[in-house]
mmCIF file of C-alpha atoms in Angstrom:
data_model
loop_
_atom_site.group_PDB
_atom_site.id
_atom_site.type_symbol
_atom_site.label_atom_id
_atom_site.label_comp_id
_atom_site.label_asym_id
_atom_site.label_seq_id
_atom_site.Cartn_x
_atom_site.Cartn_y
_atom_site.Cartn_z
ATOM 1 C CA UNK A 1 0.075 11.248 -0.877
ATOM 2 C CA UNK A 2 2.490 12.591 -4.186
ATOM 3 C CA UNK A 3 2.958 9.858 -6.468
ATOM 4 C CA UNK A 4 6.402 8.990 -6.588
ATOM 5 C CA UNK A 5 8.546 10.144 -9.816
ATOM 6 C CA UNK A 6 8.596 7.061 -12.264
ATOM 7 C CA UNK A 7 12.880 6.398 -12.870
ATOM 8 C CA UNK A 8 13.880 7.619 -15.975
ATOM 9 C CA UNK A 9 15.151 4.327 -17.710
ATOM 10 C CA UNK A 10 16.273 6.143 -21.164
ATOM 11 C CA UNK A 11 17.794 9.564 -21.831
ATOM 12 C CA UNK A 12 17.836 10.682 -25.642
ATOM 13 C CA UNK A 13 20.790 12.907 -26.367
ATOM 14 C CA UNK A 14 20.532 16.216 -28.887
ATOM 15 C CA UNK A 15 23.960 16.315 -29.982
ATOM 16 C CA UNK A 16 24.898 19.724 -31.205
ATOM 17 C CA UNK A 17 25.370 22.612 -28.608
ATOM 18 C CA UNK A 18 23.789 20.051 -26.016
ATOM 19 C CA UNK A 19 26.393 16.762 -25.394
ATOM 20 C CA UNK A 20 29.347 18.644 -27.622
ATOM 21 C CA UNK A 21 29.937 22.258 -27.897
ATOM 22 C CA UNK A 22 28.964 23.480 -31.331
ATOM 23 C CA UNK A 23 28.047 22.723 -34.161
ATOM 24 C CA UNK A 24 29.355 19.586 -36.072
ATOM 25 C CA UNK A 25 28.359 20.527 -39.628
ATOM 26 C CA UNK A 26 29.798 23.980 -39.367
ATOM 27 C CA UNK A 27 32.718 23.752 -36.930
ATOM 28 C CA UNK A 28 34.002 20.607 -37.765
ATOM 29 C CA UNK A 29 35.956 19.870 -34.978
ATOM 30 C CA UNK A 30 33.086 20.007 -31.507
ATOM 31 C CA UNK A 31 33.927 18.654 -27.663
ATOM 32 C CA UNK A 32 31.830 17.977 -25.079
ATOM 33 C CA UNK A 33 32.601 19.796 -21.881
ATOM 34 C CA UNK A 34 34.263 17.116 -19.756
ATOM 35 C CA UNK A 35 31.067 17.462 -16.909
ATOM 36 C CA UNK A 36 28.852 15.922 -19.840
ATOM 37 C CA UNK A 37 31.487 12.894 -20.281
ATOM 38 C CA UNK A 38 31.587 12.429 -16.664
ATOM 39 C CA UNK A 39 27.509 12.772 -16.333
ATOM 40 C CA UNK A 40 27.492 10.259 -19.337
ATOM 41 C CA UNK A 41 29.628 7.823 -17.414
ATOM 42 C CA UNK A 42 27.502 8.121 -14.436
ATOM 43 C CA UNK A 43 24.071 7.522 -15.497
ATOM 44 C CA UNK A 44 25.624 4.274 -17.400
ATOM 45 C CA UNK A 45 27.161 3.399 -14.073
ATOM 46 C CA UNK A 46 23.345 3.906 -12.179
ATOM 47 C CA UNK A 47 21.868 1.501 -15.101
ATOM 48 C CA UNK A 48 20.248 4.386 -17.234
ATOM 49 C CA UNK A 49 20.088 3.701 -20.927
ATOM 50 C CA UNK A 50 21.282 6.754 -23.401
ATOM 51 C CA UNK A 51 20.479 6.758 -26.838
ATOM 52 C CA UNK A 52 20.760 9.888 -29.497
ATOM 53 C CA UNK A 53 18.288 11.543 -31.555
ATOM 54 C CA UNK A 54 20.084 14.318 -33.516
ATOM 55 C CA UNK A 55 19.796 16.205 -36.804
ATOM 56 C CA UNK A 56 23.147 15.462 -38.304
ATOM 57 C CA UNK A 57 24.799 13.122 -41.110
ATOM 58 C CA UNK A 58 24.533 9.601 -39.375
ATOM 59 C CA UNK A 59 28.426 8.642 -40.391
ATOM 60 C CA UNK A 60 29.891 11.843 -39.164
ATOM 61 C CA UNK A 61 28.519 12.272 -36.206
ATOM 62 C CA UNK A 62 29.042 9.051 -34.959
ATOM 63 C CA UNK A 63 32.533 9.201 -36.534
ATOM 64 C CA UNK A 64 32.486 12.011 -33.805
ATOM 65 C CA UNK A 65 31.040 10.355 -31.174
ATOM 66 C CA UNK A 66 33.667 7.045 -31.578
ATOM 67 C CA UNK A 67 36.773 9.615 -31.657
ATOM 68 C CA UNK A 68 35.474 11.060 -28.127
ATOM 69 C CA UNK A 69 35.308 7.897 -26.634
ATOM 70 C CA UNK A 70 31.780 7.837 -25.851
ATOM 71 C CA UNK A 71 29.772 5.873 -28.761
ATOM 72 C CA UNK A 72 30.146 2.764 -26.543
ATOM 73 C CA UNK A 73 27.267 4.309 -24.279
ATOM 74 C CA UNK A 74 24.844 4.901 -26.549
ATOM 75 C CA UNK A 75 22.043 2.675 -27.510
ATOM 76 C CA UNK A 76 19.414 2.137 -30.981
ATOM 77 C CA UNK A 77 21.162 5.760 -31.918
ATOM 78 C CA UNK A 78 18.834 7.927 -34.450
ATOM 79 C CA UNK A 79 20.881 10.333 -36.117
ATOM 80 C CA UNK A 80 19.026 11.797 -39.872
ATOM 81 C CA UNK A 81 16.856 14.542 -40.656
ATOM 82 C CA UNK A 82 13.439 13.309 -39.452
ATOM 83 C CA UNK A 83 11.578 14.704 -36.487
ATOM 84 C CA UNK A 84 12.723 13.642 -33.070
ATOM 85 C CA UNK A 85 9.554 12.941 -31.940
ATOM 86 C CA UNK A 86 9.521 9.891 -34.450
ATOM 87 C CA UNK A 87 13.220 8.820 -33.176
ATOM 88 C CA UNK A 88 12.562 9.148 -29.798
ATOM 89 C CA UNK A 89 9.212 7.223 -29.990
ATOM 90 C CA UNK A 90 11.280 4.910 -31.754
ATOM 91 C CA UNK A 91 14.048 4.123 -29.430
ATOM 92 C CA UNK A 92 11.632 3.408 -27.019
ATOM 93 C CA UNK A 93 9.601 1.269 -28.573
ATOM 94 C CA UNK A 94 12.315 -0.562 -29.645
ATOM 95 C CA UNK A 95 13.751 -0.765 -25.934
ATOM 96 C CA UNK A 96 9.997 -1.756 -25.097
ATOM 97 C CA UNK A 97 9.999 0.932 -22.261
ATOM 98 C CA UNK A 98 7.198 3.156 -21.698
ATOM 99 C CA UNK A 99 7.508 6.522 -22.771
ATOM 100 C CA UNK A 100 6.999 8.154 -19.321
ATOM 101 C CA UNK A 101 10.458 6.344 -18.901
ATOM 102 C CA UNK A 102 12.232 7.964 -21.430
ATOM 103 C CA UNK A 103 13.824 11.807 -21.084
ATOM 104 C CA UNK A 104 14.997 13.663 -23.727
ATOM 105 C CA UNK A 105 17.430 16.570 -23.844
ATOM 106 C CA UNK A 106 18.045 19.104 -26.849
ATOM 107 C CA UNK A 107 19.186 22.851 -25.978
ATOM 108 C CA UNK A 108 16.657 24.063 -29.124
ATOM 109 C CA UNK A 109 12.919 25.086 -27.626
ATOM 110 C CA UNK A 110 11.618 24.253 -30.639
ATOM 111 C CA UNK A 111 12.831 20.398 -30.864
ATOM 112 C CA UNK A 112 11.806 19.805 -26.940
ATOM 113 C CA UNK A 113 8.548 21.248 -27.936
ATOM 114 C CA UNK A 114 7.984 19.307 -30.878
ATOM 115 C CA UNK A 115 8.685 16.056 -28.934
ATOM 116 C CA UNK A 116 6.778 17.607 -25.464
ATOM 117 C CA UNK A 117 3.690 17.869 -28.571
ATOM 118 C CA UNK A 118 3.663 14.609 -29.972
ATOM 119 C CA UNK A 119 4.702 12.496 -26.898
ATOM 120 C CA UNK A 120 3.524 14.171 -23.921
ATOM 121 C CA UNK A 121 4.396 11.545 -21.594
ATOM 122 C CA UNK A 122 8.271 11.907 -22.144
ATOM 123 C CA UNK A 123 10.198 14.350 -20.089
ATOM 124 C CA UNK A 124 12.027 17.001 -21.983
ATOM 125 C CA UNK A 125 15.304 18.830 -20.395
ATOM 126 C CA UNK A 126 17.120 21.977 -21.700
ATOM 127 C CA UNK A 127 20.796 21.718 -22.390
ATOM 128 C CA UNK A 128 21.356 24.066 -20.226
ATOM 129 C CA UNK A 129 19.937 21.560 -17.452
ATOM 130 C CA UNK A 130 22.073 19.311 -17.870
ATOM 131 C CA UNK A 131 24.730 20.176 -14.627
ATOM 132 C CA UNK A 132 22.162 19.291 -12.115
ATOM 133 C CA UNK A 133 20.332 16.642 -13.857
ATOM 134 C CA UNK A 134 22.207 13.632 -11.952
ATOM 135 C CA UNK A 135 21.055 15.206 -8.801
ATOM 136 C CA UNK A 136 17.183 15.079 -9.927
ATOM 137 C CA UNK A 137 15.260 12.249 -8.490
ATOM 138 C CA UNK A 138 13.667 10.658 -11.726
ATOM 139 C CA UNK A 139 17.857 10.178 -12.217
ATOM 140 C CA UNK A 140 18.638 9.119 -8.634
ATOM 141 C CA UNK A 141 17.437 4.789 -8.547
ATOM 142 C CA UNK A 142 17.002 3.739 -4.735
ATOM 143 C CA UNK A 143 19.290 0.863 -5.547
ATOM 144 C CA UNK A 144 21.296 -0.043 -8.555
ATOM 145 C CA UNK A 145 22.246 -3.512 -8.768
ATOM 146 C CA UNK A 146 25.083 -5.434 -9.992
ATOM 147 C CA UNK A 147 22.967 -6.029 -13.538
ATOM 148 C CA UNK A 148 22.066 -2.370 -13.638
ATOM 149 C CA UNK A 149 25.194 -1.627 -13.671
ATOM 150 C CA UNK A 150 26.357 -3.677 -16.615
ATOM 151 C CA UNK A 151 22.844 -2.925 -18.443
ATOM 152 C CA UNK A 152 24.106 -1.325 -21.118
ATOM 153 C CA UNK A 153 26.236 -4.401 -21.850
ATOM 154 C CA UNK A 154 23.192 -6.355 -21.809
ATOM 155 C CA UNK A 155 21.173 -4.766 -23.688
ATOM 156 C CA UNK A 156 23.866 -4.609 -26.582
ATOM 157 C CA UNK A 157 24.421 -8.021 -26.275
ATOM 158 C CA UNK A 158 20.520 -8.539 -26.910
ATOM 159 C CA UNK A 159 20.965 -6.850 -29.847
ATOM 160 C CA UNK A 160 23.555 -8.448 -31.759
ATOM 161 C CA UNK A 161 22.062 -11.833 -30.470
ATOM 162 C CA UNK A 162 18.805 -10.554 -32.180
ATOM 163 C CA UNK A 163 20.329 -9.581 -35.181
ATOM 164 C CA UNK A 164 22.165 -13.287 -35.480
ATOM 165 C CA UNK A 165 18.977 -15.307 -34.694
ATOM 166 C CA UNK A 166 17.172 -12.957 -37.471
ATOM 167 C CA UNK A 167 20.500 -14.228 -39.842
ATOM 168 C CA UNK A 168 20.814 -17.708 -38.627
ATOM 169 C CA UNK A 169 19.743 -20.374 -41.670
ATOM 170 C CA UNK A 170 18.198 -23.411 -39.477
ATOM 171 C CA UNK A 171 16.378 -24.460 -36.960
ATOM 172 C CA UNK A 172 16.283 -23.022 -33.462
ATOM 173 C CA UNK A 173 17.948 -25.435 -31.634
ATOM 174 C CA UNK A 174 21.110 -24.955 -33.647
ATOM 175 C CA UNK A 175 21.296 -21.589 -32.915
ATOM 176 C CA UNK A 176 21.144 -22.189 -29.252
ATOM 177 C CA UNK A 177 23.952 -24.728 -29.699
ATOM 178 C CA UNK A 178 25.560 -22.099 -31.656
ATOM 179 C CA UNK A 179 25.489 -18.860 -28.644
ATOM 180 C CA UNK A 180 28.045 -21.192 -26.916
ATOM 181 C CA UNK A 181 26.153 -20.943 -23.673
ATOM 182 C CA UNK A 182 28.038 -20.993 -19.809
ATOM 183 C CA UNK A 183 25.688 -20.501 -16.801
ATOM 184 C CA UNK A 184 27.475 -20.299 -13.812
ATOM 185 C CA UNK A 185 26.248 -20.755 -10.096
ATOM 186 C CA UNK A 186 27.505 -19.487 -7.374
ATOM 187 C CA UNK A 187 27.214 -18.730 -3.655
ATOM 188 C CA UNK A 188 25.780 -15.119 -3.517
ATOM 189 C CA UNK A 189 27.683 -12.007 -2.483
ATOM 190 C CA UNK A 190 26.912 -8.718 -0.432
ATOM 191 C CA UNK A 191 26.764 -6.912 -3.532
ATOM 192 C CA UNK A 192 24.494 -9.437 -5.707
ATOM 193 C CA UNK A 193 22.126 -9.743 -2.740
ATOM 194 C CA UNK A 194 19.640 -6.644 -4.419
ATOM 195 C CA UNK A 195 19.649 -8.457 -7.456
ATOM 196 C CA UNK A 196 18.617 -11.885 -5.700
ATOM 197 C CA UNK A 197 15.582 -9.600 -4.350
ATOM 198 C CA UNK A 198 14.601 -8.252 -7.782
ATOM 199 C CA UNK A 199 14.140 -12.076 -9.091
ATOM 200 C CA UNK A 200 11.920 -13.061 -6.098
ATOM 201 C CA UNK A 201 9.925 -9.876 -6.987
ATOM 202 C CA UNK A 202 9.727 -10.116 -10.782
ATOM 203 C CA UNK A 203 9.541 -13.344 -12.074
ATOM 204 C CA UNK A 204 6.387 -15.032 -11.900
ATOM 205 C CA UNK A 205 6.356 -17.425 -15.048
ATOM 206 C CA UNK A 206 9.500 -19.021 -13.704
ATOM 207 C CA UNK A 207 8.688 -18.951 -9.703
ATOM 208 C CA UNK A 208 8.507 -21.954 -8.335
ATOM 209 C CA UNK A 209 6.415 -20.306 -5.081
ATOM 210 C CA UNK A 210 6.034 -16.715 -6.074
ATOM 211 C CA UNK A 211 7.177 -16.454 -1.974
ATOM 212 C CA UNK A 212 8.930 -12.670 -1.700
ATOM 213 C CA UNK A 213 12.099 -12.776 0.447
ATOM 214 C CA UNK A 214 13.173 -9.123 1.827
ATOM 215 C CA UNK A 215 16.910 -8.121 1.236
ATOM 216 C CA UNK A 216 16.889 -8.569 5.148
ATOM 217 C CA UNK A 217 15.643 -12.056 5.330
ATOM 218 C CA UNK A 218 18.125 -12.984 2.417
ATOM 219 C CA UNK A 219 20.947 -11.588 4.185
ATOM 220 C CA UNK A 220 19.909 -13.265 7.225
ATOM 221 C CA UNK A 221 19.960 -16.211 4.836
ATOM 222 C CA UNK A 222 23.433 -15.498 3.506
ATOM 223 C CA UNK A 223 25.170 -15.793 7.013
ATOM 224 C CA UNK A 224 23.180 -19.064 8.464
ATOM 225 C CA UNK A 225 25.359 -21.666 7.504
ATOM 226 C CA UNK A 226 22.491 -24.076 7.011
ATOM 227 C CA UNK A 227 21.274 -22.144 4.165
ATOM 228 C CA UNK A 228 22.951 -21.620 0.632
ATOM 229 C CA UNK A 229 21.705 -18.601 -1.111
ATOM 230 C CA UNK A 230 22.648 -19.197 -5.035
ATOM 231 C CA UNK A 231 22.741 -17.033 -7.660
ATOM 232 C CA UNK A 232 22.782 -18.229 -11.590
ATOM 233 C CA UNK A 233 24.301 -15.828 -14.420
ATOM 234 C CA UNK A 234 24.309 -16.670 -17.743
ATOM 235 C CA UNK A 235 26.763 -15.437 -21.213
ATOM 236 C CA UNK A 236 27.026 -16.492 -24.281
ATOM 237 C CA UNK A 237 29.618 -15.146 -27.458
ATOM 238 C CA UNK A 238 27.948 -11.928 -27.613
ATOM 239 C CA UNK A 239 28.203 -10.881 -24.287
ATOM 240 C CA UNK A 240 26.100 -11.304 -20.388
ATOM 241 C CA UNK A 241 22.625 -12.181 -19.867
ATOM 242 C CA UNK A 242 23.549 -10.945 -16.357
ATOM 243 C CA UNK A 243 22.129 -12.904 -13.010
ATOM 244 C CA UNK A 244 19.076 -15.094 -14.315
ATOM 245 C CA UNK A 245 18.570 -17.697 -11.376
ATOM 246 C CA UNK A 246 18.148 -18.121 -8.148
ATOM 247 C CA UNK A 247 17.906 -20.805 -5.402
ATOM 248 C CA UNK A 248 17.272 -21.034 -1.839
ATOM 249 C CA UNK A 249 18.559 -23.882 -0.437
ATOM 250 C CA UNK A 250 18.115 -25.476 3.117
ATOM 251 C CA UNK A 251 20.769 -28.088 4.672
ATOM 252 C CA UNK A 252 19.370 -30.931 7.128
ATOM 253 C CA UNK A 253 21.230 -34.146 7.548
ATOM 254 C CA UNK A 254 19.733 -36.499 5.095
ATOM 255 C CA UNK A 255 17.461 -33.634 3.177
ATOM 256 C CA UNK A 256 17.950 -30.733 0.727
ATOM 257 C CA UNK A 257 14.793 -28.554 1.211
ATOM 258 C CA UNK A 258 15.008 -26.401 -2.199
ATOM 259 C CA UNK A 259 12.710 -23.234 -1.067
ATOM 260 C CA UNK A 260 12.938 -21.154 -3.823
ATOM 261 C CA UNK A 261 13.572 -21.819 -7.470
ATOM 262 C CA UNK A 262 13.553 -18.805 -9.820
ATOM 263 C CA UNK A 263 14.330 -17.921 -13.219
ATOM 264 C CA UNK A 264 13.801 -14.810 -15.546
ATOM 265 C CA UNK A 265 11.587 -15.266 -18.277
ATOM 266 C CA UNK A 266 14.455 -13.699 -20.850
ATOM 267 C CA UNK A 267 16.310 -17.351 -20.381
ATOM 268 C CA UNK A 268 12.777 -19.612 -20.663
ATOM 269 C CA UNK A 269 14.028 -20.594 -24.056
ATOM 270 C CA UNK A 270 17.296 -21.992 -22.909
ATOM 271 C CA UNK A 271 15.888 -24.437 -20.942
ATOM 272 C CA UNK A 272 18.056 -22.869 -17.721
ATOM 273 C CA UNK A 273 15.244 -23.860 -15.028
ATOM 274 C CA UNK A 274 16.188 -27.222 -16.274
ATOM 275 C CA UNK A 275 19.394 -26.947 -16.342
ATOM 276 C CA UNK A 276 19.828 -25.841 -12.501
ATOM 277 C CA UNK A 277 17.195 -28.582 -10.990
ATOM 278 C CA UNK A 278 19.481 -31.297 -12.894
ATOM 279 C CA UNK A 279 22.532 -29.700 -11.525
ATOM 280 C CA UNK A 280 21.055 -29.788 -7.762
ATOM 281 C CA UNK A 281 19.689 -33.114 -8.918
ATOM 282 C CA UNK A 282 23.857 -34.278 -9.295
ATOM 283 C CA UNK A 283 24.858 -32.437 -6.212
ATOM 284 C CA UNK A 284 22.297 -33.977 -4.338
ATOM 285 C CA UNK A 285 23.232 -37.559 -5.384
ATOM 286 C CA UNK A 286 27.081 -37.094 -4.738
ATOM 287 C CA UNK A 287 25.753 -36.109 -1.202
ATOM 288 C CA UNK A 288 23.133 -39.186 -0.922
ATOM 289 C CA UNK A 289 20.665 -36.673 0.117
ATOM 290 C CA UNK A 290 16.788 -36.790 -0.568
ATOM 291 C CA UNK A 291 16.014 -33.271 -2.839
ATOM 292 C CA UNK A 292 13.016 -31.616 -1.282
ATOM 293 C CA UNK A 293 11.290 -28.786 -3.358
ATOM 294 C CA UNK A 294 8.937 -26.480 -2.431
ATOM 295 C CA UNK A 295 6.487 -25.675 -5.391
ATOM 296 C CA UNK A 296 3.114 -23.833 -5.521
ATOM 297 C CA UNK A 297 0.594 -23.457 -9.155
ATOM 298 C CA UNK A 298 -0.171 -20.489 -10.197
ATOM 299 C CA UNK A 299 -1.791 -19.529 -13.391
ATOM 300 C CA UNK A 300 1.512 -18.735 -14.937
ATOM 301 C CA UNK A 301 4.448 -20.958 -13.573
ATOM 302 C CA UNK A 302 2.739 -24.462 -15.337
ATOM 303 C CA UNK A 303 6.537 -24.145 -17.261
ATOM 304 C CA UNK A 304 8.257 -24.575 -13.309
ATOM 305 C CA UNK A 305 6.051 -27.828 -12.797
ATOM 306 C CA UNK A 306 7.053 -29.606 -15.936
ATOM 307 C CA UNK A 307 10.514 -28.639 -15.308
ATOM 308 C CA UNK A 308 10.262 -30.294 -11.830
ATOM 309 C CA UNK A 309 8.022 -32.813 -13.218
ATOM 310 C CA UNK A 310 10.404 -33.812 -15.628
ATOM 311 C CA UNK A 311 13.704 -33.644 -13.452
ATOM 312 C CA UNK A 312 12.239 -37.072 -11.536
ATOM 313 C CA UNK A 313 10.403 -34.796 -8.826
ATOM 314 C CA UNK A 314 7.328 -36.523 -7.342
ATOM 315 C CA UNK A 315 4.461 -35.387 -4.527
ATOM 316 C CA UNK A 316 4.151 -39.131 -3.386
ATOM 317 C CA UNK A 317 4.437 -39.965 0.164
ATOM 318 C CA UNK A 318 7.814 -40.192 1.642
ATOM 319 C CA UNK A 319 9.177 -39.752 5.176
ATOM 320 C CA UNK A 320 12.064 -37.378 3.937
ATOM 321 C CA UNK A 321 9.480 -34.448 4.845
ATOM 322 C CA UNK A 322 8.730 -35.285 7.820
ATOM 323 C CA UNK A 323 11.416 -32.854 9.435
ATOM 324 C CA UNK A 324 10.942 -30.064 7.792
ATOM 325 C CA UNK A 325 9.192 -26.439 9.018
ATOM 326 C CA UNK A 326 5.524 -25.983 7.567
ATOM 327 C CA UNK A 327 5.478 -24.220 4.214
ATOM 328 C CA UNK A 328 4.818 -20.596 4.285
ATOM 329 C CA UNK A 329 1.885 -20.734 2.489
ATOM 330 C CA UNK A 330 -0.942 -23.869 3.202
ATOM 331 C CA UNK A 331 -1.378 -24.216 -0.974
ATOM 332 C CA UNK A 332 2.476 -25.198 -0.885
ATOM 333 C CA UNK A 333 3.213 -28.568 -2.274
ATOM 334 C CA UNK A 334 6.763 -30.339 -0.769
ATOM 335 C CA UNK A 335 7.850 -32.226 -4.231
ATOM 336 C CA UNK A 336 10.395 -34.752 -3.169
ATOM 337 C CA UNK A 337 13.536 -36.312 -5.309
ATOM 338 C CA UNK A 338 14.850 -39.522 -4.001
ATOM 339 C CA UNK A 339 18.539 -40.374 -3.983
ATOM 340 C CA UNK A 340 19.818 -41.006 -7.883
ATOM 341 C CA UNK A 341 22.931 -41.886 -9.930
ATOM 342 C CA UNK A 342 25.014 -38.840 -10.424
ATOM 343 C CA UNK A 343 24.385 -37.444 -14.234
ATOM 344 C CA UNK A 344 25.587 -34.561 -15.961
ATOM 345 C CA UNK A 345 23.759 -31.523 -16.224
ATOM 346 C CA UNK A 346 21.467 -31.442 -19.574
ATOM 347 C CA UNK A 347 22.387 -28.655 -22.752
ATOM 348 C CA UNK A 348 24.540 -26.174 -21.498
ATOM 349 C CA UNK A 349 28.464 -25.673 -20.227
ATOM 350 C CA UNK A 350 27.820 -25.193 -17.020
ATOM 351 C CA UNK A 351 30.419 -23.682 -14.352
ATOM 352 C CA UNK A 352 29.257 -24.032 -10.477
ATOM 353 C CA UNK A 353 30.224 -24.136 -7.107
ATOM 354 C CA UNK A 354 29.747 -27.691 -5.540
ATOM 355 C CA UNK A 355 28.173 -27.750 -2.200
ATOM 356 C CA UNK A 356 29.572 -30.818 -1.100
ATOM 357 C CA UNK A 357 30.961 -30.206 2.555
ATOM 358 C CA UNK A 358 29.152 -27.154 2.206
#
């Protein structure tokens, strides 16, 4: 059976004769030919990364690049007079992708070859390539989610919150307080519902069961009206963390049987697994429900069980379980919250839907 083609999360742009026509140094005034700007805007739109590695005076070029419209879309850009290999292996390792995720394109032979030489694993593309390169599989994701499609945006964002944290005089709390911080929650949509999957699938340091739910069983989920299928995002002042929670949430009378809590681990510091159990914890209460969650130890969600742990949750008897389906999985524990004064949420702003008459 072929393997299949890994996704190319990064393509490296040559700039001369390859994303603009000519040559900046000697013509001055260069264009890209409009089905470049297009193909630009449509890998950013499928969630591919695009950086630059070009020979070329760093604040002329991208003096270029910002008068075409198009610096916006490129990433960790490496524009001098080194080899490209070394910019390439650079911007990757700076992205912390592997390097059979990264393409590079560059209409001179003898700049794909001296990257193909000294980083085998990346793919290398002639400029002249470039009209049918959307088309190619390794371009072509299965899905692209609602993140993946702001990506770019993310990753930016990383990188100027990187930069201020690296600035920042104090200790690390204060620069938390100082990211101004607003997590919303809110009932999932059609178009999140890919996403939703992708957390179920990835995160294992914040997953409450490490229990996989298909993009059919969620949208199943989505249109019972018993269940409430919740997705957390998260910004700050420099820009979106993108969707960063989720929680599957079952309705009975006088329970709320939390199924599924999960977090990524970029949003671990932030306390946001916190965070969301104390603001079920509140909607719970205004509903004078018993919070029921479903919780199972693994060797690397311990962080999930101290969250829970300290939110109030207990595994001591009580009869509010007695109703509910078996776990999935025997090694399941059902942690149970009894009925508490309403509180605010701990740390952060937080916008959210309220499930009351849900």
């Amino acid at each position: 059976m072929a393997e299949q083609t890994p996704i190319v999360k990064c393509l490296v742009w040559d700039l001369d004769n390859t994303l603009w026509q000519g040559t900046l140094l000697e013509d001055g005034m260069v264009t890209p030919p409009a089905a470049v700007v297009e193909l630009i805007a449509e890998l950013d739109r499928r969630g591919i990364l695009q950086s630059v590695a070009s020979k070329n005076d760093h604040d002329q070029a991208w003096k270029q690049l910002e008068a075409l419209g198009v610096a916006e879309y490129f990433v960790l850009p490496r524009i001098g007079w080194g080899p490209k290999s070394d910019s390439v292996r650079d911007i990757a390792a700076e992205l912390n992708f592997a390097l059979d995720t990264i393409a590079f394109v560059d209409d001179q032979p003898a700049e794909r070859a001296e990257v193909q030489f000294h980083l085998p694993a990346v793919r290398c593309y002639a400029a002249e390539q470039l009209p049918g390169l959307a088309a190619l599989p390794e371009f072509s994701p299965a899905t692209v989610t609602v993140d993946a499609r702001r990506r770019r945006q993310m990753y930016q964002a990383g990188f100027r919150r990187k930069a201020a944290e690296a600035e920042f005089q104090g200790p690390s709390d204060d620069f938390l307080r100082s990211l101004d911080l607003v997590m919303h929650i809110e009932r999932a949509t059609e178009d999140e519902l890919s996403r939703v999957e992708e957390l179920t699938l990835r995160t294992s340091q914040m997953n409450a069961t490490g229990v996989h739910y298909s993009l059919s069983e969620l949208r199943t989920l989505l249109a019972d009206p018993r269940h409430e299928v919740l997705v957390t995002t998260l910004t700050d002042r420099f820009g979106p963390h993108g969707a960063v929670g989720l929680e599957l949430l079952e309705k009975h009378a006088h329970v709320w049987h939390l199924k599924l809590l999960a977090t990524s681990c970029r949003v671990v510091s932030f306390g946001a697994g916190s965070v969301i159990l104390g603001w079920l914890v509140d909607q719970a209460a205004h509903q004078g429900v018993h919070l029921v969650a479903d919780f199972r130890r693994t060797e690397r969600n311990r962080i999930m069980e101290i969250a829970y742990r300290l939110a109030g949750f207990t595994d001591e008897p009580c009869d509010c379980r007695a109703g509910l389906p078996a776990p999935p999985h025997e090694d399941i524990q059902r942690l149970h919250l009894l009925p508490a004064p309403c509180a605010p949420p701990p740390t952060m702003n937080l916008h959210a839907v309220s499930l009351q008459g849900a």
